[in-house]
Phi, psi and omega in degrees: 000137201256190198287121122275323159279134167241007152196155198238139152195119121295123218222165172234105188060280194233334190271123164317130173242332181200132170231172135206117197265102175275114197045085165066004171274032183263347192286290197270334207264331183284300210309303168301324163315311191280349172285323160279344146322313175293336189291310193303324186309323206284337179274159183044103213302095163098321182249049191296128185293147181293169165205173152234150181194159170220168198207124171231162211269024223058238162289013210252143139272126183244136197244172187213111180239158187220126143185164177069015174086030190216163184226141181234116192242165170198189193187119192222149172290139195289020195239306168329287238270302222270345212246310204233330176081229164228071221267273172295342170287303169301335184279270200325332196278329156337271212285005183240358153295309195278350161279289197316320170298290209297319196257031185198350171036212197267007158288334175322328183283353164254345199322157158251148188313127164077006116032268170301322216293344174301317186277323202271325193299331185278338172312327168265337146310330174296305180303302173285346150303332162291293185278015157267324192239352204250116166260035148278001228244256195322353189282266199311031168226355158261343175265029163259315177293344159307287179339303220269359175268353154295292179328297185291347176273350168292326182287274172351280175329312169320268183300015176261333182304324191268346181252338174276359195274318175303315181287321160318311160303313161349281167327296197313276178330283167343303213262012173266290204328284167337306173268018143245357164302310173305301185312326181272337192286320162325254204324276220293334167293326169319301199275321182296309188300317193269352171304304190282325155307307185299310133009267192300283198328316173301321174288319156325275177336319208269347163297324190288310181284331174279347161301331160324285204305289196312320205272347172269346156307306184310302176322296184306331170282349201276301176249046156061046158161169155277023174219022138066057174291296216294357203250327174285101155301000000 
């Protein structure tokens, strides 16, 4: 398997911060690069919206991502390109924006040209021998786009979860109500059942005494007073 990215550069608008060129392409393949650099600068004065675009050279494709204010090129032979589509160039430009971000933050944004390039340059040499020759490289950048195509149907799954979930709440709310509508109902039936007993007992009592009452009456007349002499021996 032959070379596919042959040269790297990560720039901040137009100033070069790190390149690298695998065998001697870094002379011509760098002249077309600061030239889609200049182009992307020059749009919108300067301030070009993050994008992907790819461009192609003669035998060469130069693929191009912008984002965060830093642009990451790379230039793969056009056998490369029509074999992987642009699956794997871009996937290189991910991981060496987001290596070049994690290890240089935000100075990469004052940086002076070529800043980086002692240190960054092996980083991309590294990077681009991998994701040219490793076939593993392409395994893993379709199982990222699997991943990410799981994700979005889990994030779907979600929010259909989350919209059943508001009618679920609904329900929740309904059947609390209800069941504290039951709970009052408990209690004022409580409270009527022990109202009414007692009802009766007082009315039981006040019976029991005047039956008391008719029968210590009957007595006293029967035995000629209320303290019943003729009946007490």
């Amino acid at each position: 398997m032959g070379k596919k990215i042959q040269y790297a550069v990560v720039a901040r608008g137009a100033a070069v911060l790190a390149e690298h060129g695998a065998g001697g392409t870094t002379t011509n393949a760098g002249a077309v690069a600061r030239q889609i650099l200049e182009r992307l600068h020059a749009a919108v004065g300067g301030a070009a919206a993050d994008c992907r675009v790819s461009y192609t050279q003669g035998l060469y494709v130069f693929h191009v991502m912008r984002a965060d204010g830093l642009t990451a090129l790379c230039m793969t032979d056009d056998d490369a390109t029509a074999a992987s589509g642009r699956r794997i160039p871009f996937a290189f430009l991910e991981d060496i924006h987001g290596k070049f971000v994690k290890t240089y933050g935000r100075a990469a944004l004052t940086a002076l040209a070529y800043a980086m390039n002692d240190e960054f340059s092996r980083v991309l040499s590294k990077q681009m021998d991998y994701y040219s020759n490793d076939p593993n490289a392409d395994c893993i950048t379709r199982m990222k786009g699997e991943m990410d195509q799981v994700r979005s149907i889990m994030i779907d799954n979600i929010d259909k979860v989350l919209e059943r979930g508001d009618r679920l709440e609904m329900l929740v709310d309904k059947t609390t109500t209800m069941q504290g509508n039951t709970m009052r109902f408990k209690r004022q039936a409580r409270r009527f059942r022990n109202t009414v007993w007692w009802r009766n007992v007082k009315l039981t009592a006040a019976v029991i005494l005047i039956l008391l009452a008719i029968i210590y009456i009957v007595l006293a007349y029967m035995c000629h007073g209320f303290t019943l002499p003729s009946c007490v021996c």
